[in-house]
mmCIF file of C-alpha atoms in Angstrom:
data_model
loop_
_atom_site.group_PDB
_atom_site.id
_atom_site.type_symbol
_atom_site.label_atom_id
_atom_site.label_comp_id
_atom_site.label_asym_id
_atom_site.label_seq_id
_atom_site.Cartn_x
_atom_site.Cartn_y
_atom_site.Cartn_z
ATOM 1 C CA THR A 1275 -6.763 -16.820 -2.065
ATOM 2 C CA GLY A 1276 -7.049 -19.967 -4.052
ATOM 3 C CA CYS A 1277 -10.576 -18.675 -5.404
ATOM 4 C CA ASP A 1278 -9.673 -19.794 -8.934
ATOM 5 C CA THR A 1279 -9.397 -23.202 -7.754
ATOM 6 C CA ILE A 1280 -12.298 -23.481 -5.243
ATOM 7 C CA LEU A 1281 -14.748 -21.675 -7.472
ATOM 8 C CA ALA A 1282 -13.981 -23.772 -10.494
ATOM 9 C CA GLN A 1283 -14.474 -26.826 -8.183
ATOM 10 C CA MET A 1284 -17.914 -25.591 -7.261
ATOM 11 C CA ALA A 1285 -19.065 -24.864 -10.701
ATOM 12 C CA ALA A 1286 -17.729 -28.362 -11.896
ATOM 13 C CA GLU A 1287 -19.833 -30.029 -9.165
ATOM 14 C CA CYS A 1288 -22.867 -27.969 -9.930
ATOM 15 C CA LEU A 1289 -22.453 -28.732 -13.679
ATOM 16 C CA ASP A 1290 -21.543 -32.360 -13.171
ATOM 17 C CA CYS A 1291 -18.319 -32.130 -15.133
ATOM 18 C CA ASP A 1292 -14.560 -32.257 -14.568
ATOM 19 C CA VAL A 1293 -12.716 -29.217 -13.177
ATOM 20 C CA ASP A 1294 -10.606 -29.252 -16.459
ATOM 21 C CA LYS A 1295 -13.695 -28.165 -18.282
ATOM 22 C CA ILE A 1296 -14.091 -24.993 -16.232
ATOM 23 C CA ILE A 1297 -12.074 -21.987 -17.282
ATOM 24 C CA VAL A 1298 -11.772 -19.155 -14.805
ATOM 25 C CA PHE A 1299 -11.462 -15.597 -16.317
ATOM 26 C CA GLY A 1300 -9.474 -13.349 -13.941
ATOM 27 C CA ALA A 1301 -10.867 -10.054 -13.004
ATOM 28 C CA ASP A 1302 -10.407 -7.344 -15.514
ATOM 29 C CA THR A 1303 -12.221 -4.002 -15.153
ATOM 30 C CA ASP A 1304 -12.805 -3.576 -18.881
ATOM 31 C CA ALA A 1305 -14.652 -6.825 -19.115
ATOM 32 C CA SER A 1306 -15.794 -8.227 -15.707
ATOM 33 C CA PRO A 1307 -19.053 -7.242 -14.057
ATOM 34 C CA TYR A 1308 -18.820 -5.072 -10.845
ATOM 35 C CA ASP A 1309 -17.688 -7.128 -7.841
ATOM 36 C CA SER A 1310 -16.631 -5.615 -4.334
ATOM 37 C CA GLY A 1311 -13.622 -7.942 -4.309
ATOM 38 C CA SER A 1312 -12.142 -10.902 -2.568
ATOM 39 C CA TYR A 1313 -11.587 -9.860 1.012
ATOM 40 C CA ALA A 1314 -13.118 -9.856 4.530
ATOM 41 C CA SER A 1315 -13.546 -13.779 4.261
ATOM 42 C CA SER A 1316 -16.202 -13.208 1.580
ATOM 43 C CA THR A 1317 -14.652 -15.339 -1.391
ATOM 44 C CA THR A 1318 -15.825 -18.982 -0.555
ATOM 45 C CA TYR A 1319 -18.954 -18.066 1.400
ATOM 46 C CA VAL A 1320 -20.303 -15.188 -0.894
ATOM 47 C CA THR A 1321 -18.727 -15.558 -4.220
ATOM 48 C CA GLY A 1322 -19.077 -19.288 -3.977
ATOM 49 C CA LYS A 1323 -22.808 -19.028 -3.687
ATOM 50 C CA ALA A 1324 -23.157 -16.748 -6.491
ATOM 51 C CA VAL A 1325 -21.407 -19.520 -8.582
ATOM 52 C CA GLU A 1326 -23.690 -22.076 -7.209
ATOM 53 C CA LYS A 1327 -26.881 -19.818 -8.142
ATOM 54 C CA ALA A 1328 -25.430 -19.063 -11.429
ATOM 55 C CA CYS A 1329 -24.767 -22.625 -12.286
ATOM 56 C CA TYR A 1330 -28.472 -23.715 -11.569
ATOM 57 C CA GLN A 1331 -29.812 -20.724 -13.649
ATOM 58 C CA LEU A 1332 -27.518 -21.949 -16.664
ATOM 59 C CA LYS A 1333 -28.723 -25.387 -16.370
ATOM 60 C CA GLU A 1334 -32.217 -24.149 -16.318
ATOM 61 C CA ASN A 1335 -31.738 -22.233 -19.407
ATOM 62 C CA LEU A 1336 -30.071 -25.061 -21.166
ATOM 63 C CA CYS A 1337 -32.886 -27.328 -20.181
ATOM 64 C CA LYS A 1338 -35.242 -24.823 -21.798
ATOM 65 C CA LEU A 1339 -33.289 -24.705 -24.940
ATOM 66 C CA ALA A 1340 -33.133 -28.566 -25.057
ATOM 67 C CA ALA A 1341 -36.982 -28.750 -24.571
ATOM 68 C CA GLU A 1342 -37.323 -26.735 -27.625
ATOM 69 C CA LYS A 1343 -35.028 -29.079 -29.467
ATOM 70 C CA LEU A 1344 -36.602 -32.265 -28.317
ATOM 71 C CA GLU A 1345 -40.088 -30.829 -28.361
ATOM 72 C CA CYS A 1346 -40.883 -31.845 -24.801
ATOM 73 C CA SER A 1347 -41.661 -30.294 -21.578
ATOM 74 C CA ILE A 1348 -38.706 -28.995 -19.326
ATOM 75 C CA LYS A 1349 -40.097 -31.384 -16.468
ATOM 76 C CA GLU A 1350 -39.124 -34.333 -18.717
ATOM 77 C CA LEU A 1351 -35.453 -33.398 -18.866
ATOM 78 C CA GLU A 1352 -32.572 -34.063 -16.691
ATOM 79 C CA PHE A 1353 -29.173 -32.278 -16.745
ATOM 80 C CA THR A 1354 -26.290 -34.818 -17.027
ATOM 81 C CA LYS A 1355 -22.651 -34.700 -17.617
ATOM 82 C CA ASN A 1356 -23.077 -36.181 -21.110
ATOM 83 C CA GLY A 1357 -25.925 -33.649 -22.041
ATOM 84 C CA ILE A 1358 -29.442 -33.091 -21.295
ATOM 85 C CA LYS A 1359 -31.688 -36.405 -21.235
ATOM 86 C CA ASN A 1360 -35.196 -36.857 -21.989
ATOM 87 C CA LEU A 1361 -36.298 -39.154 -18.982
ATOM 88 C CA ASN A 1362 -39.218 -40.633 -20.948
ATOM 89 C CA THR A 1363 -37.362 -41.546 -24.360
ATOM 90 C CA ASP A 1364 -33.786 -41.735 -22.925
ATOM 91 C CA THR A 1365 -32.911 -39.416 -25.843
ATOM 92 C CA ILE A 1366 -29.866 -37.109 -25.040
ATOM 93 C CA ILE A 1367 -28.851 -33.909 -26.560
ATOM 94 C CA SER A 1368 -25.240 -33.002 -25.972
ATOM 95 C CA LEU A 1369 -23.934 -29.657 -24.751
ATOM 96 C CA SER A 1370 -22.023 -29.282 -28.054
ATOM 97 C CA GLU A 1371 -25.353 -29.662 -30.045
ATOM 98 C CA LEU A 1372 -27.060 -27.222 -27.757
ATOM 99 C CA ALA A 1373 -24.168 -24.697 -28.208
ATOM 100 C CA ALA A 1374 -24.555 -25.036 -31.887
ATOM 101 C CA LYS A 1375 -28.528 -24.437 -31.585
ATOM 102 C CA SER A 1376 -27.955 -21.444 -29.360
ATOM 103 C CA MET A 1377 -26.067 -19.752 -32.108
ATOM 104 C CA CYS A 1378 -29.025 -19.266 -34.579
ATOM 105 C CA GLY A 1379 -32.962 -18.813 -34.086
ATOM 106 C CA ASN A 1380 -32.556 -18.780 -30.321
ATOM 107 C CA ASN A 1381 -33.758 -16.246 -27.599
ATOM 108 C CA ILE A 1382 -32.706 -18.182 -24.584
ATOM 109 C CA SER A 1383 -29.541 -16.939 -23.046
ATOM 110 C CA THR A 1384 -26.791 -19.504 -22.608
ATOM 111 C CA GLN A 1385 -24.917 -17.004 -20.448
ATOM 112 C CA VAL A 1386 -25.807 -15.904 -17.022
ATOM 113 C CA THR A 1387 -24.780 -13.248 -14.508
ATOM 114 C CA VAL A 1388 -25.854 -13.581 -10.898
ATOM 115 C CA THR A 1389 -25.394 -11.282 -7.944
ATOM 116 C CA HIS A 1390 -25.416 -12.576 -4.460
ATOM 117 C CA SER A 1391 -25.147 -10.929 -1.054
ATOM 118 C CA SER A 1392 -25.719 -12.702 2.300
ATOM 119 C CA PRO A 1393 -27.949 -11.056 4.891
ATOM 120 C CA VAL A 1394 -26.159 -13.134 7.464
ATOM 121 C CA SER A 1395 -22.520 -13.645 8.284
ATOM 122 C CA PRO A 1396 -22.015 -17.015 10.120
ATOM 123 C CA PRO A 1397 -18.809 -16.830 12.054
ATOM 124 C CA PRO A 1398 -16.122 -19.618 11.714
ATOM 125 C CA PHE A 1399 -14.664 -21.006 14.882
ATOM 126 C CA MET A 1400 -11.160 -22.040 15.857
ATOM 127 C CA VAL A 1401 -9.182 -23.272 18.763
ATOM 128 C CA GLY A 1402 -5.472 -22.971 19.281
ATOM 129 C CA MET A 1403 -3.106 -24.804 21.580
ATOM 130 C CA VAL A 1404 0.483 -24.044 21.833
ATOM 131 C CA GLU A 1405 3.561 -25.638 23.751
ATOM 132 C CA ILE A 1406 6.414 -23.281 24.176
ATOM 133 C CA GLU A 1407 9.826 -23.261 25.767
ATOM 134 C CA LEU A 1408 10.723 -20.154 27.706
ATOM 135 C CA ASP A 1409 14.237 -19.273 28.909
ATOM 136 C CA LYS A 1410 13.860 -17.293 32.144
ATOM 137 C CA GLU A 1411 17.352 -15.986 31.892
ATOM 138 C CA THR A 1412 17.038 -14.342 28.518
ATOM 139 C CA GLY A 1413 13.125 -14.180 27.982
ATOM 140 C CA GLN A 1414 13.410 -16.080 24.905
ATOM 141 C CA VAL A 1415 10.196 -17.965 23.806
ATOM 142 C CA ASP A 1416 10.372 -20.808 21.357
ATOM 143 C CA ILE A 1417 7.385 -22.464 19.699
ATOM 144 C CA LEU A 1418 7.671 -26.246 20.078
ATOM 145 C CA ASP A 1419 4.253 -27.441 19.063
ATOM 146 C CA TYR A 1420 1.091 -25.670 17.841
ATOM 147 C CA VAL A 1421 -2.235 -27.242 17.233
ATOM 148 C CA ALA A 1422 -5.275 -25.706 15.513
ATOM 149 C CA VAL A 1423 -8.645 -27.002 14.874
ATOM 150 C CA VAL A 1424 -10.868 -25.046 12.773
ATOM 151 C CA ASP A 1425 -14.721 -25.099 11.950
ATOM 152 C CA CYS A 1426 -15.123 -23.281 8.695
ATOM 153 C CA GLY A 1427 -18.282 -25.383 7.799
ATOM 154 C CA THR A 1428 -17.798 -27.852 5.051
ATOM 155 C CA VAL A 1429 -14.255 -27.639 3.762
ATOM 156 C CA ILE A 1430 -14.310 -27.114 -0.130
ATOM 157 C CA ASN A 1431 -10.563 -27.831 -0.672
ATOM 158 C CA THR A 1432 -8.724 -29.281 2.368
ATOM 159 C CA ASN A 1433 -5.205 -28.648 1.014
ATOM 160 C CA LEU A 1434 -5.850 -25.026 0.317
ATOM 161 C CA ALA A 1435 -7.787 -24.483 3.677
ATOM 162 C CA LYS A 1436 -4.785 -26.132 5.584
ATOM 163 C CA VAL A 1437 -2.059 -24.071 3.925
ATOM 164 C CA GLN A 1438 -4.091 -20.915 4.540
ATOM 165 C CA THR A 1439 -4.521 -21.913 8.095
ATOM 166 C CA GLU A 1440 -0.710 -22.618 8.457
ATOM 167 C CA GLY A 1441 0.117 -19.267 6.800
ATOM 168 C CA GLY A 1442 -2.229 -17.518 9.265
ATOM 169 C CA LEU A 1443 -0.872 -19.202 12.184
ATOM 170 C CA VAL A 1444 2.783 -18.082 11.185
ATOM 171 C CA GLN A 1445 1.519 -14.577 10.718
ATOM 172 C CA GLY A 1446 -0.248 -14.535 14.079
ATOM 173 C CA ILE A 1447 2.912 -16.124 15.819
ATOM 174 C CA GLY A 1448 5.057 -13.369 14.163
ATOM 175 C CA MET A 1449 2.523 -10.717 15.505
ATOM 176 C CA ALA A 1450 2.693 -12.185 18.973
ATOM 177 C CA LEU A 1451 6.535 -12.596 19.255
ATOM 178 C CA TYR A 1452 8.428 -10.847 16.591
ATOM 179 C CA GLU A 1453 6.961 -8.137 14.545
ATOM 180 C CA ASN A 1454 7.485 -4.626 16.022
ATOM 181 C CA VAL A 1455 7.078 -1.012 14.666
ATOM 182 C CA GLN A 1456 8.820 1.819 16.360
ATOM 183 C CA TYR A 1457 8.897 5.372 15.452
ATOM 184 C CA SER A 1458 11.520 8.064 16.166
ATOM 185 C CA GLU A 1459 10.564 11.525 17.384
ATOM 186 C CA LYS A 1460 10.317 12.810 13.782
ATOM 187 C CA GLY A 1461 8.099 9.877 12.710
ATOM 188 C CA ALA A 1462 10.783 7.744 10.948
ATOM 189 C CA ILE A 1463 10.296 4.049 11.279
ATOM 190 C CA ALA A 1464 13.203 2.211 12.869
ATOM 191 C CA GLU A 1465 12.176 -1.242 11.455
ATOM 192 C CA ASN A 1466 12.278 -0.115 7.748
ATOM 193 C CA SER A 1467 13.838 -3.319 6.326
ATOM 194 C CA PHE A 1468 13.861 -7.044 6.989
ATOM 195 C CA MET A 1469 17.039 -6.666 8.782
ATOM 196 C CA GLN A 1470 15.225 -4.918 11.620
ATOM 197 C CA TYR A 1471 11.619 -6.003 10.988
ATOM 198 C CA LYS A 1472 11.640 -9.555 12.178
ATOM 199 C CA ILE A 1473 9.199 -12.109 10.677
ATOM 200 C CA PRO A 1474 9.333 -15.746 11.610
ATOM 201 C CA THR A 1475 10.867 -18.396 9.456
ATOM 202 C CA ARG A 1476 10.155 -22.027 9.095
ATOM 203 C CA LEU A 1477 12.959 -22.652 11.546
ATOM 204 C CA ASP A 1478 11.202 -20.711 14.289
ATOM 205 C CA MET A 1479 7.839 -22.547 13.994
ATOM 206 C CA GLY A 1480 8.556 -25.949 15.555
ATOM 207 C CA LYS A 1481 5.655 -28.226 14.688
ATOM 208 C CA LEU A 1482 2.364 -26.921 13.148
ATOM 209 C CA ARG A 1483 -0.658 -29.216 13.176
ATOM 210 C CA VAL A 1484 -3.978 -28.287 11.577
ATOM 211 C CA GLU A 1485 -7.402 -30.154 11.762
ATOM 212 C CA PHE A 1486 -10.786 -29.425 10.572
ATOM 213 C CA GLU A 1487 -14.070 -30.093 12.433
ATOM 214 C CA SER A 1488 -16.734 -30.222 9.755
ATOM 215 C CA SER A 1489 -20.152 -28.651 10.134
ATOM 216 C CA TYR A 1490 -22.894 -27.676 7.661
ATOM 217 C CA GLU A 1491 -23.727 -23.992 7.070
ATOM 218 C CA LYS A 1492 -27.085 -23.900 5.253
ATOM 219 C CA THR A 1493 -26.774 -20.531 3.938
ATOM 220 C CA GLY A 1494 -23.239 -21.246 2.399
ATOM 221 C CA PRO A 1495 -22.280 -22.887 -0.827
ATOM 222 C CA PHE A 1496 -22.061 -26.748 -0.202
ATOM 223 C CA GLY A 1497 -22.261 -25.890 3.570
ATOM 224 C CA ALA A 1498 -19.096 -23.891 3.668
ATOM 225 C CA LYS A 1499 -18.362 -20.846 5.907
ATOM 226 C CA SER A 1500 -15.507 -18.391 5.849
ATOM 227 C CA ILE A 1501 -11.935 -18.972 7.103
ATOM 228 C CA GLY A 1502 -9.904 -15.794 6.184
ATOM 229 C CA GLU A 1503 -9.187 -13.817 9.080
ATOM 230 C CA ILE A 1504 -9.888 -16.230 12.034
ATOM 231 C CA VAL A 1505 -6.536 -18.187 11.422
ATOM 232 C CA ILE A 1506 -4.528 -15.246 12.537
ATOM 233 C CA ASN A 1507 -6.471 -14.680 15.717
ATOM 234 C CA THR A 1508 -5.569 -17.515 18.163
ATOM 235 C CA PRO A 1509 -1.889 -17.427 18.332
ATOM 236 C CA SER A 1510 -1.631 -14.206 20.445
ATOM 237 C CA PRO A 1511 -3.939 -15.185 23.267
ATOM 238 C CA ALA A 1512 -2.724 -18.863 23.148
ATOM 239 C CA ILE A 1513 1.146 -17.771 23.484
ATOM 240 C CA ALA A 1514 0.148 -15.156 26.215
ATOM 241 C CA HIS A 1515 -1.530 -17.913 28.183
ATOM 242 C CA ALA A 1516 1.589 -20.319 27.763
ATOM 243 C CA VAL A 1517 3.882 -17.449 28.904
ATOM 244 C CA TYR A 1518 1.629 -16.915 31.846
ATOM 245 C CA ASN A 1519 1.774 -20.703 32.689
ATOM 246 C CA ALA A 1520 5.552 -20.593 32.520
ATOM 247 C CA THR A 1521 6.090 -17.514 34.488
ATOM 248 C CA GLY A 1522 2.860 -16.287 36.203
ATOM 249 C CA ILE A 1523 3.030 -13.071 34.324
ATOM 250 C CA TRP A 1524 0.329 -11.855 31.933
ATOM 251 C CA LEU A 1525 1.750 -9.783 29.028
ATOM 252 C CA ARG A 1526 -0.902 -7.456 27.587
ATOM 253 C CA GLU A 1527 1.200 -5.764 24.617
ATOM 254 C CA LEU A 1528 2.476 -7.286 21.325
ATOM 255 C CA PRO A 1529 4.864 -8.377 20.439
ATOM 256 C CA MET A 1530 6.038 -10.346 23.510
ATOM 257 C CA THR A 1531 9.784 -9.885 22.754
ATOM 258 C CA PRO A 1532 12.416 -11.479 25.028
ATOM 259 C CA GLU A 1533 13.145 -8.090 26.471
ATOM 260 C CA LYS A 1534 9.497 -7.595 27.622
ATOM 261 C CA VAL A 1535 9.396 -10.973 28.936
ATOM 262 C CA LEU A 1536 12.556 -10.644 30.962
ATOM 263 C CA MET A 1537 11.631 -7.243 32.236
ATOM 264 C CA ALA A 1538 8.236 -8.568 33.491
ATOM 265 C CA LEU A 1539 9.750 -11.321 35.490
ATOM 266 C CA PRO A 1540 10.587 -10.758 39.120
ATOM 267 C CA GLU A 1541 14.187 -9.721 39.885
ATOM 268 C CA GLU A 1542 14.985 -12.991 41.752
#
């Protein structure tokens, strides 16, 4: 899902450091705290907020530790990328010095664990527009141009969000036009290999264009919302509408195969 990258980006932004300084430890049930998983559009929105909260708590703990070292009030300190600075004296204690101090004679934790669960689930929004070419003699539908515009709040990583959207669009187009599952009377699946189960390739896609309409979600990390499932939702209704505009026929079942399109057309 790209979570290693975007969660590291969020942590780096909160801790005012380079992304290279953030090391993401992959989930390991022997060592990791419990998490319900990265699914259902929850990674950026829910886990990202947990990262944000954890960073603020860690900075607060480090400032408390620095206050002891510098013998001042925590209100006089500011967390910076170079260390923790005393605003009155301009004295800076580096993070490496704090790390050394935390090893001995210290009861302030320099490790934090945060749990976050959102009571609300703000939906992302998306519009899809498609131009098709339909052959009325064979029922073949080809995608010429597909344009998608997504509102997933503030986009954390534009490249990752774009390729996720493009991937979801291709999946949605496959669901709309190609992918079919048929069972025999004995329950055997006819499409049991990629020779029979057809998925679209890059050559089947024509032009794909993705744009983002930025908004700010106050309950999400840095204003972000989810993007996961919505990207697969628009191709089917958009293509069905395009088929209707081309033929005057509404197809209500997926996939809209050439056979179904041809059989739905008037005989003349």
